PDB file of C-alpha atoms in Angstrom:
ATOM      1  CA  MET A 261      30.185  -8.375 -69.879  1.00 52.00           C
ATOM      2  CA  SER A 262      28.593 -10.699 -67.368  1.00 50.00           C
ATOM      3  CA  PRO A 263      25.211  -9.723 -65.824  1.00 52.00           C
ATOM      4  CA  PRO A 264      25.217  -8.255 -62.311  1.00 51.00           C
ATOM      5  CA  SER A 265      24.983 -10.846 -59.564  1.00 51.00           C
ATOM      6  CA  SER A 266      21.573 -11.318 -57.953  1.00 50.00           C
ATOM      7  CA  SER A 267      23.118 -12.643 -54.750  1.00 49.00           C
ATOM      8  CA  PRO A 268      22.099 -10.604 -51.665  1.00 47.00           C
ATOM      9  CA  ALA A 269      25.645 -10.902 -50.380  1.00 48.00           C
ATOM     10  CA  ALA A 270      26.928  -9.185 -53.511  1.00 49.00           C
ATOM     11  CA  ASN A 271      24.416  -6.329 -53.327  1.00 53.00           C
ATOM     12  CA  HIS A 272      24.476  -5.667 -49.576  1.00 51.00           C
ATOM     13  CA  PRO A 273      27.461  -5.422 -47.255  1.00 52.00           C
ATOM     14  CA  PRO A 274      27.365  -7.739 -44.241  1.00 53.00           C
ATOM     15  CA  VAL A 275      25.490  -6.297 -41.309  1.00 48.00           C
ATOM     16  CA  GLU A 276      27.423  -6.282 -38.057  1.00 50.00           C
ATOM     17  CA  THR A 277      25.502  -7.685 -35.105  1.00 44.00           C
ATOM     18  CA  PRO A 278      25.204  -5.021 -32.384  1.00 44.00           C
ATOM     19  CA  LYS A 279      27.029  -5.823 -29.199  1.00 47.00           C
ATOM     20  CA  SER A 280      24.909  -6.240 -26.102  1.00 42.00           C
ATOM     21  CA  SER A 281      25.318  -3.596 -23.462  1.00 41.00           C
ATOM     22  CA  PRO A 282      26.991  -4.698 -20.226  1.00 43.00           C
ATOM     23  CA  THR A 283      24.739  -5.428 -17.273  1.00 43.00           C
ATOM     24  CA  ILE A 284      25.392  -5.386 -13.539  1.00 50.00           C
ATOM     25  CA  LEU A 285      22.723  -8.027 -12.856  1.00 53.00           C
ATOM     26  CA  GLN A 286      23.868 -11.564 -12.296  1.00 57.00           C
ATOM     27  CA  PRO A 287      22.425 -14.092 -14.746  1.00 56.00           C
ATOM     28  CA  ALA A 288      19.490 -16.022 -13.347  1.00 59.00           C
ATOM     29  CA  ARG A 289      20.398 -19.475 -12.100  1.00 68.00           C
ATOM     30  CA  PRO A 290      18.937 -21.922  -9.579  1.00 71.00           C
ATOM     31  CA  ALA A 291      18.099 -20.199  -6.272  1.00 75.00           C
ATOM     32  CA  ILE A 292      19.138 -16.810  -7.698  1.00 80.00           C
ATOM     33  CA  PHE A 293      16.498 -14.291  -8.814  1.00 83.00           C
ATOM     34  CA  ASN A 294      16.905 -10.918 -10.498  1.00 84.00           C
ATOM     35  CA  PHE A 295      14.730  -8.036  -9.286  1.00 84.00           C
ATOM     36  CA  ARG A 296      14.436  -4.768 -11.181  1.00 86.00           C
ATOM     37  CA  PHE A 297      12.068  -1.979 -10.075  1.00 86.00           C
ATOM     38  CA  SER A 298      11.724   1.795  -9.821  1.00 92.00           C
ATOM     39  CA  ALA A 299      10.990   3.707  -6.638  1.00 92.00           C
ATOM     40  CA  ASP A 300      10.456   7.304  -5.532  1.00 94.00           C
ATOM     41  CA  LYS A 301      12.726   9.497  -3.418  1.00 94.00           C
ATOM     42  CA  GLU A 302      10.907   8.575  -0.201  1.00 95.00           C
ATOM     43  CA  PHE A 303      11.744   4.909  -0.740  1.00 94.00           C
ATOM     44  CA  LYS A 304      15.353   5.803  -1.525  1.00 92.00           C
ATOM     45  CA  ASP A 305      15.649   7.883   1.655  1.00 92.00           C
ATOM     46  CA  LYS A 306      14.229   5.026   3.762  1.00 92.00           C
ATOM     47  CA  PHE A 307      16.614   2.595   2.111  1.00 92.00           C
ATOM     48  CA  VAL A 308      19.626   4.774   2.815  1.00 90.00           C
ATOM     49  CA  ARG A 309      18.492   5.390   6.391  1.00 89.00           C
ATOM     50  CA  LEU A 310      18.075   1.652   7.025  1.00 90.00           C
ATOM     51  CA  ALA A 311      21.601   1.103   5.712  1.00 90.00           C
ATOM     52  CA  GLU A 312      22.853   3.727   8.184  1.00 88.00           C
ATOM     53  CA  VAL A 313      20.978   2.105  11.065  1.00 86.00           C
ATOM     54  CA  MET A 314      22.434  -1.288  10.112  1.00 88.00           C
ATOM     55  CA  GLY A 315      25.907   0.174   9.806  1.00 87.00           C
ATOM     56  CA  VAL A 316      26.197  -0.875   6.177  1.00 87.00           C
ATOM     57  CA  GLU A 317      28.418   1.193   3.928  1.00 86.00           C
ATOM     58  CA  ASN A 318      27.787   1.468   0.198  1.00 86.00           C
ATOM     59  CA  ALA A 319      24.056   0.799   0.392  1.00 86.00           C
ATOM     60  CA  GLN A 320      23.603   0.170  -3.327  1.00 86.00           C
ATOM     61  CA  LYS A 321      26.265  -2.518  -3.407  1.00 89.00           C
ATOM     62  CA  ASN A 322      24.742  -4.265  -0.379  1.00 90.00           C
ATOM     63  CA  MET A 323      21.102  -3.974  -1.459  1.00 91.00           C
ATOM     64  CA  THR A 324      20.378  -7.689  -0.930  1.00 91.00           C
ATOM     65  CA  GLU A 325      21.540  -7.592   2.696  1.00 92.00           C
ATOM     66  CA  ILE A 326      19.577  -4.426   3.495  1.00 92.00           C
ATOM     67  CA  LEU A 327      16.314  -5.454   1.831  1.00 93.00           C
ATOM     68  CA  GLY A 328      16.638  -8.936   3.319  1.00 93.00           C
ATOM     69  CA  THR A 329      16.813  -7.413   6.805  1.00 92.00           C
ATOM     70  CA  ALA A 330      13.808  -5.194   6.070  1.00 92.00           C
ATOM     71  CA  LEU A 331      11.793  -8.233   4.960  1.00 93.00           C
ATOM     72  CA  ASP A 332      12.781 -10.174   8.088  1.00 91.00           C
ATOM     73  CA  ILE A 333      11.647  -7.285  10.311  1.00 90.00           C
ATOM     74  CA  ALA A 334       8.325  -6.908   8.468  1.00 91.00           C
ATOM     75  CA  LEU A 335       7.566 -10.637   8.550  1.00 90.00           C
ATOM     76  CA  GLU A 336       8.500 -10.892  12.218  1.00 88.00           C
ATOM     77  CA  LYS A 337       5.948  -8.195  12.996  1.00 87.00           C
ATOM     78  CA  LYS A 338       3.129  -8.961  10.535  1.00 86.00           C
ATOM     79  CA  ASP A 339       3.280 -12.666   9.614  1.00 87.00           C
ATOM     80  CA  PRO A 340       0.660 -14.690  11.597  1.00 86.00           C
ATOM     81  CA  LYS A 341       2.974 -17.708  11.327  1.00 85.00           C
ATOM     82  CA  LYS A 342       5.713 -15.820  13.176  1.00 85.00           C
ATOM     83  CA  LYS A 343       3.212 -14.616  15.778  1.00 83.00           C
ATOM     84  CA  LEU A 344       2.113 -18.177  16.446  1.00 84.00           C
ATOM     85  CA  GLU A 345       5.721 -19.337  16.789  1.00 83.00           C
ATOM     86  CA  ARG A 346       6.432 -16.606  19.346  1.00 82.00           C
ATOM     87  CA  ARG A 347       3.264 -17.412  21.290  1.00 80.00           C
ATOM     88  CA  ARG A 348       4.169 -21.103  21.467  1.00 80.00           C
ATOM     89  CA  LYS A 349       7.648 -20.260  22.729  1.00 82.00           C
ATOM     90  CA  ARG A 350       6.162 -18.078  25.469  1.00 81.00           C
ATOM     91  CA  GLN A 351       3.743 -20.832  26.445  1.00 79.00           C
ATOM     92  CA  SER A 352       6.211 -23.721  26.216  1.00 76.00           C
ATOM     93  CA  GLY A 353       6.882 -23.624  29.953  1.00 60.00           C
ATOM     94  CA  ALA A 354       3.310 -22.876  30.990  1.00 60.00           C
ATOM     95  CA  THR A 355       0.784 -25.449  32.213  1.00 53.00           C
ATOM     96  CA  ALA A 356      -2.334 -26.356  30.278  1.00 47.00           C
ATOM     97  CA  THR A 357      -4.421 -24.574  32.900  1.00 48.00           C
ATOM     98  CA  SER A 358      -2.540 -21.305  32.618  1.00 52.00           C
ATOM     99  CA  ARG A 359      -2.793 -21.398  28.820  1.00 49.00           C
ATOM    100  CA  LEU A 360      -6.544 -21.987  29.057  1.00 48.00           C
ATOM    101  CA  ASN A 361      -6.916 -19.073  31.473  1.00 52.00           C
ATOM    102  CA  GLU A 362      -4.928 -16.817  29.155  1.00 50.00           C
ATOM    103  CA  VAL A 363      -7.233 -17.539  26.223  1.00 48.00           C
ATOM    104  CA  THR A 364     -10.389 -17.302  28.323  1.00 45.00           C
ATOM    105  CA  GLU A 365      -9.404 -13.887  29.641  1.00 45.00           C
ATOM    106  CA  LYS A 366      -8.996 -12.567  26.099  1.00 47.00           C
ATOM    107  CA  ASP A 367     -12.139 -14.106  24.658  1.00 46.00           C
ATOM    108  CA  GLU A 368     -15.321 -12.047  24.529  1.00 47.00           C
ATOM    109  CA  PRO A 369     -18.778 -13.582  25.053  1.00 46.00           C
ATOM    110  CA  THR A 370     -20.300 -15.265  22.014  1.00 60.00           C
ATOM    111  CA  LYS A 371     -22.470 -12.211  21.447  1.00 66.00           C
ATOM    112  CA  SER A 372     -19.337 -10.615  19.984  1.00 78.00           C
ATOM    113  CA  ARG A 373     -17.617 -11.462  16.705  1.00 80.00           C
ATOM    114  CA  TYR A 374     -14.248 -10.980  18.402  1.00 85.00           C
ATOM    115  CA  ILE A 375     -11.795 -13.799  17.632  1.00 89.00           C
ATOM    116  CA  ALA A 376      -8.887 -14.210  20.062  1.00 88.00           C
ATOM    117  CA  SER A 377      -5.505 -13.667  18.417  1.00 86.00           C
ATOM    118  CA  GLU A 378      -4.331 -17.140  19.414  1.00 87.00           C
ATOM    119  CA  VAL A 379      -7.380 -18.735  17.774  1.00 91.00           C
ATOM    120  CA  SER A 380      -6.936 -16.669  14.614  1.00 90.00           C
ATOM    121  CA  GLU A 381      -3.280 -17.694  14.372  1.00 88.00           C
ATOM    122  CA  ARG A 382      -4.142 -21.396  14.715  1.00 92.00           C
ATOM    123  CA  VAL A 383      -6.869 -21.167  12.049  1.00 94.00           C
ATOM    124  CA  HIS A 384      -4.412 -19.498   9.650  1.00 92.00           C
ATOM    125  CA  GLU A 385      -1.898 -22.275  10.309  1.00 90.00           C
ATOM    126  CA  ARG A 386      -4.495 -25.038   9.924  1.00 94.00           C
ATOM    127  CA  ASP A 387      -5.596 -23.684   6.533  1.00 95.00           C
ATOM    128  CA  GLY A 388      -2.015 -23.264   5.343  1.00 93.00           C
ATOM    129  CA  TYR A 389      -2.158 -19.450   5.174  1.00 91.00           C
ATOM    130  CA  GLN A 390      -4.281 -19.765   2.037  1.00 94.00           C
ATOM    131  CA  CYS A 391      -7.938 -19.242   1.139  1.00 96.00           C
ATOM    132  CA  ALA A 392      -9.783 -22.452   1.996  1.00 96.00           C
ATOM    133  CA  TYR A 393     -12.584 -21.982  -0.575  1.00 97.00           C
ATOM    134  CA  VAL A 394     -13.038 -24.964  -2.908  1.00 96.00           C
ATOM    135  CA  GLY A 395     -14.982 -24.442  -6.129  1.00 94.00           C
ATOM    136  CA  LEU A 396     -17.472 -26.764  -7.778  1.00 93.00           C
ATOM    137  CA  ASP A 397     -14.641 -28.103  -9.935  1.00 95.00           C
ATOM    138  CA  GLY A 398     -12.826 -29.277  -6.800  1.00 95.00           C
ATOM    139  CA  ARG A 399     -10.014 -26.751  -7.096  1.00 96.00           C
ATOM    140  CA  ARG A 400      -9.011 -24.700  -4.070  1.00 97.00           C
ATOM    141  CA  CYS A 401      -8.538 -20.943  -4.287  1.00 96.00           C
ATOM    142  CA  THR A 402      -4.820 -20.046  -4.377  1.00 94.00           C
ATOM    143  CA  ALA A 403      -5.136 -16.575  -2.792  1.00 93.00           C
ATOM    144  CA  ARG A 404      -2.684 -15.889   0.045  1.00 91.00           C
ATOM    145  CA  VAL A 405      -3.161 -12.105   0.318  1.00 85.00           C
ATOM    146  CA  GLY A 406      -5.892 -10.201   2.163  1.00 87.00           C
ATOM    147  CA  LEU A 407      -7.098 -13.281   4.030  1.00 92.00           C
ATOM    148  CA  GLN A 408     -10.037 -13.028   6.442  1.00 94.00           C
ATOM    149  CA  ILE A 409     -11.621 -15.186   9.141  1.00 94.00           C
ATOM    150  CA  ASP A 410     -14.983 -16.626   8.068  1.00 94.00           C
ATOM    151  CA  HIS A 411     -17.601 -18.520  10.062  1.00 94.00           C
ATOM    152  CA  LYS A 412     -18.682 -21.728   8.315  1.00 92.00           C
ATOM    153  CA  LYS A 413     -21.840 -21.517  10.416  1.00 89.00           C
ATOM    154  CA  PRO A 414     -22.885 -17.871   9.952  1.00 88.00           C
ATOM    155  CA  PHE A 415     -22.282 -15.951  13.163  1.00 88.00           C
ATOM    156  CA  GLY A 416     -25.420 -13.884  12.667  1.00 84.00           C
ATOM    157  CA  ILE A 417     -27.449 -17.085  12.924  1.00 86.00           C
ATOM    158  CA  PHE A 418     -25.528 -19.444  15.222  1.00 84.00           C
ATOM    159  CA  ARG A 419     -23.679 -16.845  17.397  1.00 85.00           C
ATOM    160  CA  SER A 420     -20.680 -19.148  17.760  1.00 86.00           C
ATOM    161  CA  ASN A 421     -16.942 -18.506  17.551  1.00 88.00           C
ATOM    162  CA  ASP A 422     -16.045 -22.175  17.931  1.00 90.00           C
ATOM    163  CA  GLU A 423     -12.637 -22.758  16.367  1.00 92.00           C
ATOM    164  CA  ALA A 424     -13.824 -25.777  14.377  1.00 93.00           C
ATOM    165  CA  ASP A 425     -16.367 -23.553  12.605  1.00 93.00           C
ATOM    166  CA  LEU A 426     -13.776 -20.995  11.499  1.00 96.00           C
ATOM    167  CA  ARG A 427     -11.856 -20.942   8.234  1.00 96.00           C
ATOM    168  CA  ILE A 428      -9.707 -18.620   6.132  1.00 96.00           C
ATOM    169  CA  LEU A 429     -11.166 -16.997   3.008  1.00 96.00           C
ATOM    170  CA  CYS A 430      -9.941 -14.305   0.656  1.00 95.00           C
ATOM    171  CA  ALA A 431     -12.042 -11.130   0.495  1.00 93.00           C
ATOM    172  CA  SER A 432     -13.795 -12.179  -2.731  1.00 95.00           C
ATOM    173  CA  HIS A 433     -14.875 -15.596  -1.486  1.00 96.00           C
ATOM    174  CA  ASN A 434     -15.826 -14.220   1.937  1.00 95.00           C
ATOM    175  CA  LEU A 435     -18.152 -11.800   0.158  1.00 95.00           C
ATOM    176  CA  LEU A 436     -19.464 -14.600  -2.046  1.00 95.00           C
ATOM    177  CA  GLU A 437     -20.319 -16.731   0.988  1.00 94.00           C
ATOM    178  CA  ALA A 438     -21.979 -13.795   2.762  1.00 93.00           C
ATOM    179  CA  GLU A 439     -24.155 -13.093  -0.292  1.00 94.00           C
ATOM    180  CA  ARG A 440     -25.062 -16.781  -0.512  1.00 92.00           C
ATOM    181  CA  VAL A 441     -26.283 -16.817   3.106  1.00 92.00           C
ATOM    182  CA  TYR A 442     -27.827 -13.376   3.545  1.00 91.00           C
ATOM    183  CA  GLY A 443     -28.513 -12.341  -0.059  1.00 93.00           C
ATOM    184  CA  PRO A 444     -26.676  -9.772  -2.231  1.00 92.00           C
ATOM    185  CA  ALA A 445     -29.078  -6.916  -1.452  1.00 94.00           C
ATOM    186  CA  PHE A 446     -28.618  -7.205   2.319  1.00 92.00           C
ATOM    187  CA  ILE A 447     -24.813  -7.454   2.087  1.00 92.00           C
ATOM    188  CA  HIS A 448     -24.511  -4.515  -0.304  1.00 92.00           C
ATOM    189  CA  GLN A 449     -26.686  -2.447   2.028  1.00 92.00           C
ATOM    190  CA  LYS A 450     -24.406  -3.301   4.972  1.00 88.00           C
ATOM    191  CA  ILE A 451     -21.304  -2.397   2.957  1.00 90.00           C
ATOM    192  CA  ALA A 452     -22.838   0.953   1.985  1.00 90.00           C
ATOM    193  CA  GLU A 453     -23.717   1.662   5.639  1.00 88.00           C
ATOM    194  CA  GLN A 454     -20.152   0.899   6.765  1.00 86.00           C
ATOM    195  CA  ARG A 455     -18.682   3.172   4.094  1.00 87.00           C
ATOM    196  CA  LYS A 456     -21.060   5.945   5.055  1.00 85.00           C
ATOM    197  CA  SER A 457     -20.174   5.625   8.752  1.00 84.00           C
ATOM    198  CA  ARG A 458     -16.446   5.928   7.934  1.00 81.00           C
ATOM    199  CA  SER A 459     -16.845   8.978   5.692  1.00 75.00           C
ATOM    200  CA  PRO A 460     -16.120  12.379   7.329  1.00 70.00           C
TER     201      PRO A 460
END
């Protein structure tokens, strides 16, 4: 009698590779991106209602069209780039004098930190809608969310809202610059006072 085979194939039956489950998502390819997320009932109700307003039947099948429209509406209302484009269209037929008067009427005296919307929009555009802070290593901050107007020459000292002295910073680097100028203790005290004034 010959000894039993030590080959794994002889001792174990071949294992069948499980079949992959079907998917409704298109495979990723250039210019095509797959999004998968969960949402609550409130989001679902808003989504369905937007489909009704748009006159789109079978909302789930036409999700790209509906969400694309929602994004267009939100950007048209909130994006400073879109605001600047609309302002320039309105002013395209106006004279330089009328445009100057429009800005002057909106501007507050330099005793106020108020920045005219038109100036804010131009500063955002000039800085590329990105935090303008550059670190010691020469690299620029990549933040594009929660951007704020900052005075290169501290307003509390120079009392100037001159456009050339304005820049865009993210919240973290704006705080960093404020602490550098006024000191951490002073800034933290001011933050605590603001929070206290907003509390009920």
